[in-house]
Tab-separated table of C-alpha atoms and ligand atoms in Angstrom:
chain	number	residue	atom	x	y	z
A	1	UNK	CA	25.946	19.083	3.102
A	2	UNK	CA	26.822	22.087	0.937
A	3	UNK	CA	30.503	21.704	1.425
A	4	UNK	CA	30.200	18.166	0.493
A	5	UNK	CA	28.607	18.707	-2.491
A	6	UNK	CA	30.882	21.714	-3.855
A	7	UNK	CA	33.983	19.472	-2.385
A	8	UNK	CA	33.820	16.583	-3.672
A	9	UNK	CA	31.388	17.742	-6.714
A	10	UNK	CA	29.000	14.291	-5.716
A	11	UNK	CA	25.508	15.763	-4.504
A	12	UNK	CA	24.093	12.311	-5.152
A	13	UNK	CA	27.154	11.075	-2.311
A	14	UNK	CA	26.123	14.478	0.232
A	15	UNK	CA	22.471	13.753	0.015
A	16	UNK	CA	23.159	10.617	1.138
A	17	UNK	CA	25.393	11.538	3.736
A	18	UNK	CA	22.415	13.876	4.811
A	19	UNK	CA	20.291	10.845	5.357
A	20	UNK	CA	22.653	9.338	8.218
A	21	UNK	CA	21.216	12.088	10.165
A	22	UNK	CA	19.169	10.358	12.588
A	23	UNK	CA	16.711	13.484	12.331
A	24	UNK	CA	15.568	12.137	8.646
A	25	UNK	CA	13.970	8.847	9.951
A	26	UNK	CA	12.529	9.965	13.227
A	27	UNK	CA	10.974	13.498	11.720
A	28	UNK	CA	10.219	13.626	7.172
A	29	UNK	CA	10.319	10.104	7.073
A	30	UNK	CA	7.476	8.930	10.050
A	31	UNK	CA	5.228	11.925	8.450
A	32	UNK	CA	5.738	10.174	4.940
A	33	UNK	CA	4.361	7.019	6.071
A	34	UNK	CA	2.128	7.984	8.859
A	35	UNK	CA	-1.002	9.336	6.411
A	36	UNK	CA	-1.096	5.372	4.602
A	37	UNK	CA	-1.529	4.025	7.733
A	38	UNK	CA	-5.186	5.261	8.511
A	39	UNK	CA	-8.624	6.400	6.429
A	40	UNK	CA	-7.987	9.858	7.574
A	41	UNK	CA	-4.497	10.004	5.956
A	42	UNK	CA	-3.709	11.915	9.381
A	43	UNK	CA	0.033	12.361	9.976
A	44	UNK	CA	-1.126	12.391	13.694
A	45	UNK	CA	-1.152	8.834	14.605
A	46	UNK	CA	1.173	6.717	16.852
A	47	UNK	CA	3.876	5.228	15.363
A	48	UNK	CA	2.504	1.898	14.256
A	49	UNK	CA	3.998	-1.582	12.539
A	50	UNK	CA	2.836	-0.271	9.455
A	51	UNK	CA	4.639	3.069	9.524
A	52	UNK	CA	7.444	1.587	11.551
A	53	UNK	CA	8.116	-1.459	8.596
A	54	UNK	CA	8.050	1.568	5.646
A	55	UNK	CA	11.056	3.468	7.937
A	56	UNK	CA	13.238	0.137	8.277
A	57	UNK	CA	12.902	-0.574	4.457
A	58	UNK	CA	13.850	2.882	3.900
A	59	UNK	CA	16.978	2.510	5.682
A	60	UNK	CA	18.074	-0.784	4.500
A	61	UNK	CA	17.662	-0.046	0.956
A	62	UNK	CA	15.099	-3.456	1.030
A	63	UNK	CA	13.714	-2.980	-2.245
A	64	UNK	CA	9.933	-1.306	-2.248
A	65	UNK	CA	8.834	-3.159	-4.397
A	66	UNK	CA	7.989	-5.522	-1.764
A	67	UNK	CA	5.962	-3.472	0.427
A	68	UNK	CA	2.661	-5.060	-0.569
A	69	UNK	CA	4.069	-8.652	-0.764
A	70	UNK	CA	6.683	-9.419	1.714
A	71	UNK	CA	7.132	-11.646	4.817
A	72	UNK	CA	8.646	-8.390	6.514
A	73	UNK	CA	7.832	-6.284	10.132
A	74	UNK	CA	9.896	-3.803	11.447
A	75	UNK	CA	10.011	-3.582	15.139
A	76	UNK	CA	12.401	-1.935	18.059
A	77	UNK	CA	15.529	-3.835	18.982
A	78	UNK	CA	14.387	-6.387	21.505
A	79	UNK	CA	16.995	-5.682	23.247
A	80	UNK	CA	15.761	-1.924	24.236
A	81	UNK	CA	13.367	-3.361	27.084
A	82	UNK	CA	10.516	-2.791	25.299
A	83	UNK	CA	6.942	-4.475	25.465
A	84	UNK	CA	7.027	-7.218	22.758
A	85	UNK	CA	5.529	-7.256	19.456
A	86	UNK	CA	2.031	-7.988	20.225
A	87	UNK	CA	-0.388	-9.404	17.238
A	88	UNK	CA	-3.316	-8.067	19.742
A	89	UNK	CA	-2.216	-3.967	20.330
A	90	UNK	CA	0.110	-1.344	19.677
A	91	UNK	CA	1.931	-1.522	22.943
A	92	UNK	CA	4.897	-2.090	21.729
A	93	UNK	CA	5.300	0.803	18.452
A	94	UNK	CA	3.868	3.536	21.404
A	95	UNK	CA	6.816	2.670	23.910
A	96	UNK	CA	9.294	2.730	21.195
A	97	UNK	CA	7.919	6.471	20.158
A	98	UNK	CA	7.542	7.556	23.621
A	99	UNK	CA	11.277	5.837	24.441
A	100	UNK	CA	12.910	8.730	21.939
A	101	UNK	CA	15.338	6.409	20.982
A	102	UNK	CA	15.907	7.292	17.331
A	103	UNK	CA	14.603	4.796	14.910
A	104	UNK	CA	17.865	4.679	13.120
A	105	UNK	CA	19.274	2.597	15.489
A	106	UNK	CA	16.221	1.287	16.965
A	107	UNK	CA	14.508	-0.973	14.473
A	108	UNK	CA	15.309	-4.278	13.456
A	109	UNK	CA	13.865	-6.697	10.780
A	110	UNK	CA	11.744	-9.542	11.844
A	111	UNK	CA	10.068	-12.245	9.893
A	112	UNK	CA	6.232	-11.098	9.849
A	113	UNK	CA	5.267	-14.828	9.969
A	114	UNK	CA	7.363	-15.365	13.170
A	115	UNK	CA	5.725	-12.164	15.020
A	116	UNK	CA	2.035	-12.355	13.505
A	117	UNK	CA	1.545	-16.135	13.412
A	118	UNK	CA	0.586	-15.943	9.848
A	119	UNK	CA	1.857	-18.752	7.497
A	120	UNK	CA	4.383	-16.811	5.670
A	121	UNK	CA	2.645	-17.979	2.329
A	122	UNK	CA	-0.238	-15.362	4.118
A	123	UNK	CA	2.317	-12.640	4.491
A	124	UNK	CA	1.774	-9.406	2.455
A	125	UNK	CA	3.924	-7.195	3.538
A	126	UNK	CA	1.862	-4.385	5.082
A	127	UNK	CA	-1.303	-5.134	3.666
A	128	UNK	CA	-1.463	-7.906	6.917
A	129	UNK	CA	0.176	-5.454	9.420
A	130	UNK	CA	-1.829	-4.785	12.562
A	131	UNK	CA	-2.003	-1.642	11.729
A	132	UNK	CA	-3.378	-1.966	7.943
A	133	UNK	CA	-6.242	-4.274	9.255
A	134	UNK	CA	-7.344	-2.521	12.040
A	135	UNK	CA	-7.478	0.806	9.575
A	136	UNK	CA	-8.698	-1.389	6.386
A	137	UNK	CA	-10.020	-4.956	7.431
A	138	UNK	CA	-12.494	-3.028	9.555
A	139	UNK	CA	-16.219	-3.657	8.803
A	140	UNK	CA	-16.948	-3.602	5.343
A	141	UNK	CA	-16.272	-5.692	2.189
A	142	UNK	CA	-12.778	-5.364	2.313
A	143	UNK	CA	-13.046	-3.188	-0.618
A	144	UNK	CA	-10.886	-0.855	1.447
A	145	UNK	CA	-8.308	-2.087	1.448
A	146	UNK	CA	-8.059	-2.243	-2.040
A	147	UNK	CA	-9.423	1.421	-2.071
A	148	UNK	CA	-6.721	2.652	0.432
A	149	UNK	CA	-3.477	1.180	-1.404
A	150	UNK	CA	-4.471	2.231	-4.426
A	151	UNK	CA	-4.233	5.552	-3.076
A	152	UNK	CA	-1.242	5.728	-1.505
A	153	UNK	CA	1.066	3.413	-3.659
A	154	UNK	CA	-0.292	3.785	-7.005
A	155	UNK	CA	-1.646	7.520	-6.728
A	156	UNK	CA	-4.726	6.609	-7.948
A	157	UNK	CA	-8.594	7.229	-7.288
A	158	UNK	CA	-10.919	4.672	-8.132
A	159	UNK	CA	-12.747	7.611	-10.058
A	160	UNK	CA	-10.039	7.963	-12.647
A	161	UNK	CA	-9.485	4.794	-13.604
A	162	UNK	CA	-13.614	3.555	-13.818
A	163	UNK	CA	-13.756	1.340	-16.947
A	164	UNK	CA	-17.030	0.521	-17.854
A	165	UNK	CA	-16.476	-2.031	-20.422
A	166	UNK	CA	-15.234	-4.589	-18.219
A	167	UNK	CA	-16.811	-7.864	-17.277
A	168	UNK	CA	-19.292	-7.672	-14.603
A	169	UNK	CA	-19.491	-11.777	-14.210
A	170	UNK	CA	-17.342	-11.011	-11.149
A	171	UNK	CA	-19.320	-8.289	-9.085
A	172	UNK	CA	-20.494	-9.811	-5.853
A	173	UNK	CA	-24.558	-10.023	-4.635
A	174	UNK	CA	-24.589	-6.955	-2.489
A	175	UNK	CA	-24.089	-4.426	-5.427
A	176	UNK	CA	-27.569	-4.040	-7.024
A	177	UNK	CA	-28.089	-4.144	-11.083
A	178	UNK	CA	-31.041	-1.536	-11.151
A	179	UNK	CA	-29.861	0.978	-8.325
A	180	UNK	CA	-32.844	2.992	-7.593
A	181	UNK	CA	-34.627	1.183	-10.342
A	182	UNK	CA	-32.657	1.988	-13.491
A	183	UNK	CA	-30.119	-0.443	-14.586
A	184	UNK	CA	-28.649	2.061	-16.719
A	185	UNK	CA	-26.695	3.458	-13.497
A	186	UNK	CA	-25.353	0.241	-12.999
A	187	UNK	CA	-23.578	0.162	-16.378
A	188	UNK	CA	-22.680	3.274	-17.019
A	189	UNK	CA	-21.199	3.848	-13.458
A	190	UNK	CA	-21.299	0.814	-10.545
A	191	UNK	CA	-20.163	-1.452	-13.167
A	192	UNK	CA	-16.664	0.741	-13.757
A	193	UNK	CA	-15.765	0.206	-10.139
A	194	UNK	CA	-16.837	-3.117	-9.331
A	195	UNK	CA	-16.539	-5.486	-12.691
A	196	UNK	CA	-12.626	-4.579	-11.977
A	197	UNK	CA	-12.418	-4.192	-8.488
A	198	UNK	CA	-14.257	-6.868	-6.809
A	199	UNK	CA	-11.869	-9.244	-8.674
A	200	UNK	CA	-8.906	-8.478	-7.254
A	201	UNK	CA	-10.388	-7.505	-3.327
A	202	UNK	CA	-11.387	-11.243	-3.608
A	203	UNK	CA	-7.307	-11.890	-3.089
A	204	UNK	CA	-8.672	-10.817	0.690
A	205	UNK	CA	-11.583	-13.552	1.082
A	206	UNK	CA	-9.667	-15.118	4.030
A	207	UNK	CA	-8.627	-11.845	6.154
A	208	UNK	CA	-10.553	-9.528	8.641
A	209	UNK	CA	-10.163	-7.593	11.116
A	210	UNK	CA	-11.407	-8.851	14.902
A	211	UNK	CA	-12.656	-6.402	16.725
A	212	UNK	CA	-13.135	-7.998	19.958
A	213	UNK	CA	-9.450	-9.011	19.705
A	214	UNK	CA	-8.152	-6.605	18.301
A	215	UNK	CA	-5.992	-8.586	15.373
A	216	UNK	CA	-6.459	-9.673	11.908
A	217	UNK	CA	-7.900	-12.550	11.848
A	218	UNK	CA	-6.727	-15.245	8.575
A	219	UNK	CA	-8.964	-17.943	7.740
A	220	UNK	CA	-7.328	-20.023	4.942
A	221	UNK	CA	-9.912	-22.288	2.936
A	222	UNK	CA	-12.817	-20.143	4.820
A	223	UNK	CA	-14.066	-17.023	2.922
A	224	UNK	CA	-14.916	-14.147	5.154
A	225	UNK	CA	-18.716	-13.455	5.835
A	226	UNK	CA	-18.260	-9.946	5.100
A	227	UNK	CA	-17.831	-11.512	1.199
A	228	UNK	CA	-21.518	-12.891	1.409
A	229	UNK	CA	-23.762	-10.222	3.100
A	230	UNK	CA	-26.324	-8.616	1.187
A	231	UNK	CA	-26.914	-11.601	-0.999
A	232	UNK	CA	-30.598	-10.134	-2.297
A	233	UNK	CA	-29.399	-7.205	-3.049
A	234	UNK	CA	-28.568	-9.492	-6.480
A	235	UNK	CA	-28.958	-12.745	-6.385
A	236	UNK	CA	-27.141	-13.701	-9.704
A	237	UNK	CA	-24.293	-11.549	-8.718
A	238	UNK	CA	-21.206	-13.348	-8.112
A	239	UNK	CA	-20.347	-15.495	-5.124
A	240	UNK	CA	-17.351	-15.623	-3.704
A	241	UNK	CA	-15.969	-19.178	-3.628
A	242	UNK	CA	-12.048	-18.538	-2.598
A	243	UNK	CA	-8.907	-16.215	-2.776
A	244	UNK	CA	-8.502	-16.321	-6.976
A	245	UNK	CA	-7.662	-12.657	-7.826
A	246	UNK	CA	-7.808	-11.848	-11.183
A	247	UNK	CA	-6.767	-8.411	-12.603
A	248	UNK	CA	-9.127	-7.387	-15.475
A	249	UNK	CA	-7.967	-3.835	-15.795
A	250	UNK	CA	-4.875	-5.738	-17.286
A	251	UNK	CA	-7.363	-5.029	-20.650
A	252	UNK	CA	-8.450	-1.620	-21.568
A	253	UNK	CA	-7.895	1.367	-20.316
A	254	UNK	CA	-6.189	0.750	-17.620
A	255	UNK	CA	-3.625	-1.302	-19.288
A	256	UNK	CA	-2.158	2.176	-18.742
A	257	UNK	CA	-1.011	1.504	-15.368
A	258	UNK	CA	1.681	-0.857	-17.286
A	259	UNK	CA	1.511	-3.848	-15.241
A	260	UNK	CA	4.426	-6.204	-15.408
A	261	UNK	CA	4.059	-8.652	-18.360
A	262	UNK	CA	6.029	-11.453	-17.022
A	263	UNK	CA	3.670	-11.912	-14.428
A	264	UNK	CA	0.593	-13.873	-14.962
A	265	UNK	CA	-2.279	-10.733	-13.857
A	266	UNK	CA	-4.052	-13.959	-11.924
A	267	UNK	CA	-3.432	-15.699	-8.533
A	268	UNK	CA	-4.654	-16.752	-4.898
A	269	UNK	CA	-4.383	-14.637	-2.088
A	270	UNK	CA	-2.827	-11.174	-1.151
A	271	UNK	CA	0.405	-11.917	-1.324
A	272	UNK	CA	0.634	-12.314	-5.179
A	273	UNK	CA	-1.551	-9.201	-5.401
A	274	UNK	CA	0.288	-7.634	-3.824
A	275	UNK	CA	3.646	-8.784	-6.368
A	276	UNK	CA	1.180	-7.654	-9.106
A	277	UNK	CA	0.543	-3.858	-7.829
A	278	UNK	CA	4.002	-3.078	-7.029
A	279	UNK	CA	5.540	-3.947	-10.019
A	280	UNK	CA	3.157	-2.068	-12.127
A	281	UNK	CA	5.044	1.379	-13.535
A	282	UNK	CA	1.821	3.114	-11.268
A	283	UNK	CA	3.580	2.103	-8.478
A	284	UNK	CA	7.085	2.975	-9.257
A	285	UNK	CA	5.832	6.307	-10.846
A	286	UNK	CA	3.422	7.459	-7.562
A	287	UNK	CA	6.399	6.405	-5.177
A	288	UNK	CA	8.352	9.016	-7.062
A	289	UNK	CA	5.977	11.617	-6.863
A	290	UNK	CA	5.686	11.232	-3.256
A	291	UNK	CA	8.949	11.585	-2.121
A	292	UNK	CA	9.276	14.315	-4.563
A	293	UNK	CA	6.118	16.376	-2.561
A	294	UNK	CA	8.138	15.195	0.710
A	295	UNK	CA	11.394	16.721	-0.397
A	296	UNK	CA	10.688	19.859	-2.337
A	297	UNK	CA	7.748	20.647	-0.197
A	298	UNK	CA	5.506	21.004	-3.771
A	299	UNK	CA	3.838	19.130	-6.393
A	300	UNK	CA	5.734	18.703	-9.620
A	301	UNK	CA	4.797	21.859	-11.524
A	302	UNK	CA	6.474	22.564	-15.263
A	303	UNK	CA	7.797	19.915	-17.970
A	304	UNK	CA	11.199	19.279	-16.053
A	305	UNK	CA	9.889	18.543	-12.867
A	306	UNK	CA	8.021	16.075	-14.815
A	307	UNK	CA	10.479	14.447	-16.952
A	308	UNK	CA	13.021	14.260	-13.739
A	309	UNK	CA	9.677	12.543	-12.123
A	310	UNK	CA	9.723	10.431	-15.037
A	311	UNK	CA	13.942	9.520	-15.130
A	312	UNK	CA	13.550	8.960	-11.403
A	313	UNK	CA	11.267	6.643	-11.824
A	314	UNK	CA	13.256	4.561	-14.051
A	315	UNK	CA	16.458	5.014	-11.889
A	316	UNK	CA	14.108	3.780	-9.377
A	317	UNK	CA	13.250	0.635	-10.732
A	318	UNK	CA	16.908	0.301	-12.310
A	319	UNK	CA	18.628	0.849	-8.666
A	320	UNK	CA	16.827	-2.424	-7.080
A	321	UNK	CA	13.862	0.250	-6.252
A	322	UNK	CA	15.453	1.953	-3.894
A	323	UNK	CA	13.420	4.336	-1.676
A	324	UNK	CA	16.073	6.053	0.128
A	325	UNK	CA	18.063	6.786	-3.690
A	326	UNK	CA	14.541	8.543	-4.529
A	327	UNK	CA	14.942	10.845	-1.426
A	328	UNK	CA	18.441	11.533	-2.327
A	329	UNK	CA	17.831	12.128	-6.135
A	330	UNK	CA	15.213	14.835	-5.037
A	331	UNK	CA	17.140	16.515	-2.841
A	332	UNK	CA	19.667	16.711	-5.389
A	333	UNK	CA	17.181	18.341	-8.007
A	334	UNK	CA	15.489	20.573	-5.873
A	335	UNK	CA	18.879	21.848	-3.682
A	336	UNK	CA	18.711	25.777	-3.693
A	337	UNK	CA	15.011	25.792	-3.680
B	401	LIG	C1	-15.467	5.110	-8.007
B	401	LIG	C2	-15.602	3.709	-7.751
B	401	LIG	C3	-16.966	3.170	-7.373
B	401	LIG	C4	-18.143	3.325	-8.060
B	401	LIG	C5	-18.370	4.084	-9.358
B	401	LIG	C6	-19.137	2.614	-7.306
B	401	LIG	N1	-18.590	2.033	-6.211
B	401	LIG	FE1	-19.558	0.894	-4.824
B	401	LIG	N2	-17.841	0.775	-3.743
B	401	LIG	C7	-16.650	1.330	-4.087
B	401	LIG	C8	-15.712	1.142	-3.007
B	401	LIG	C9	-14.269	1.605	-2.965
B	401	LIG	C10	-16.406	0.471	-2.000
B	401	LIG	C11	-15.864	0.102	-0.616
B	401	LIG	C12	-16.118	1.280	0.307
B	401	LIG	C13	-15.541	1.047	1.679
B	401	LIG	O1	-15.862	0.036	2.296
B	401	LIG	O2	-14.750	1.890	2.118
B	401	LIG	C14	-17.740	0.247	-2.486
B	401	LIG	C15	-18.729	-0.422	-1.771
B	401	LIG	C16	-20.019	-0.618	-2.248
B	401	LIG	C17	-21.024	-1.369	-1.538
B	401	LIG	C18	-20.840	-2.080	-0.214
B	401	LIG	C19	-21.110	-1.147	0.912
B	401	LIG	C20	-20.899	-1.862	2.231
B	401	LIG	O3	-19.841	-1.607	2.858
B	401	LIG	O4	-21.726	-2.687	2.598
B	401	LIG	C21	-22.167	-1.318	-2.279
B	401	LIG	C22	-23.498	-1.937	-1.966
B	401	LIG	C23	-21.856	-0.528	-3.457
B	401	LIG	N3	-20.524	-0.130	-3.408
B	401	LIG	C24	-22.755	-0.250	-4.448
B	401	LIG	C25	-22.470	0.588	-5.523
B	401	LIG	C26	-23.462	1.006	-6.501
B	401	LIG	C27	-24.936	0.612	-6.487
B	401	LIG	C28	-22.830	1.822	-7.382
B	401	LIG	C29	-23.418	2.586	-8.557
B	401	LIG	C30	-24.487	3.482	-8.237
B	401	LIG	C31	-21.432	1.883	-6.975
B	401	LIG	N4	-21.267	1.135	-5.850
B	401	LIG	C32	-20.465	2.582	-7.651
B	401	LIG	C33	-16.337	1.942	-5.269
B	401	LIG	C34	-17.252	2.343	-6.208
């Protein structure tokens, strides 16, 4: 890599070059993606079709931007003998891992709908993985989900971005209005979650997670029960009739996160969520910071790290948000390190 980069003066073209290295998918790259595939963020999990989808987009320069939306799975070449893709367990990602084959050559693109059985209008990219619903689907309210990708694709906690003058028509029965008795909690703290949240984890009413079969399970027309529980908890609160998804955080504050303005900040269904997340600048700017951690083994520090975060994550968006330019732009800046 050195020599190529003092040769032909091109680090951009050498750190590249450094990424045909089978070693840079099958080691750096499977620890980048492993810790969004599961609540514990552990890089210690089996390879997955979650983790393994993140890899193949990596390689073929699909563009990121449709990681949360796409009608996408990555899986091991057919014709490598393995189990099949199985909707029902892992099987399949575990004999790929434990077949050492490296995943540069091994994975191919599939249509999600064809290997899932989803309608591909149902498709979202990883969001309706196995993997993601097994980890996120689970139990719950499906609030998780939502939790859990705003975490790891748009850096963000829901505690930093609580907005309490939002809208609470939206917040679903099971959150109670006088927690503990005092309804001042509710405004001055449930209510900055929840009047923003719960409108867009509706985009989930028709997914879960099955337990007993261990798949996600896609109801179209038929919202999840998980939507309804709790129902005394508030009985005026809001009940969920469908899959609208409406981003209020579009207003205030959070207007921060610079959302896309040519896209309508409404829709049905986690597939268009999905379209609206990754095309806010949160998403571009968090993928950047991530792959700088992952390269220069720190977190941005002084003023230039942070305005060469910042012109990555332009060049990002500019270059057809490109995942594997981001790991070759870091390397570049932080060579010699
Ligand atoms: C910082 C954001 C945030 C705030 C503030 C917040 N919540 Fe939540 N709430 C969440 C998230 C995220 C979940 C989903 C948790 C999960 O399932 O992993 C949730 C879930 C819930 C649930 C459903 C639990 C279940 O799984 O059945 C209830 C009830 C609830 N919250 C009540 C409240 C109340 C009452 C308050 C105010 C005292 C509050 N929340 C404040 C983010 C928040």
């Amino acid at each position: 890599m050195e020599t190529q980069i003092s040769a032909n003066n091109d680090p951009l073209a050498a750190a590249y070059l450094a990424m045909e290295h089978s070693a840079f998918y099958d080691v750096p790259l499977k620890n980048f993606a492993a810790p969004w595939t599961n609540e514990e963020q552990s890089l210690f999990v089996p390879l997955n079709d979650y983790s393994v989808t993140v890899i193949g987009m990596v390689r073929d320069e699909v563009p990121f931007n449709q990681l949360l939306s796409a009608d996408l799975l990555y899986q091991g070449d057919p014709a490598l003998g393995l189990p099949p893709y199985s909707p029902a367990n892992n099987d399949h990602y575990e004999a790929l891992e434990v077949s050492g084959v490296p995943l540069k050559d091994a994975l191919v693109a599939a249509r999600q709908s064809d290997l899932n059985g989803l309608p591909a209008t149902a498709t979202a990219g990883v969001i309706t993985s196995r993997q993601a619903a097994r980890a996120f689907f689970i139990a719950g309210t499906n609030r998780a989900m939502f939790r859990f990708t705003l975490l790891n694709h748009l850096c963000l906690d829901l505690e930093q971005i609580k907005d309490t003058n939002r809208a609470a028509d939206r917040v679903r029965q099971d959150i109670p209005r006088s927690p503990g008795g005092d309804s001042r909690l509710f405004l001055n703290n449930c209510v900055g979650c929840h009047a923003g949240m719960d409108p867009l984890v509706q985009a989930y009413a028709y997914y879960d997670y099955d337990e007993v079969a261990g798949r996600l399970l896609y109801t179209p027309g038929q919202v999840r029960p998980k939507y309804l529980i709790n129902a005394d908890n508030f009985k005026p609160g809001y009940v969920t009739p469908d899959d609208q998804w409406d981003n209020y955080w579009r207003a205030g504050p959070n207007a921060l996160l610079d959302w896309d303005s040519a896209l309508p900040g409404r829709g049905n269904g986690a597939k268009s969520l999905g379209v609206e997340l990754a095309n806010s600048q949160a998403f571009a700017s968090c993928q950047t910071k991530k792959v700088f951690k992952a390269v220069c083994l720190r977190e941005p520090v002084d003023s230039a790290d942070h305005a060469q975060i910042a012109a990555m994550s332009d060049s990002f968006r500019a270059n057809n948000y490109s995942l594997k330019r981001l790991f070759a732009e870091s390397a570049v800046y932080c060579r010699g390190e």
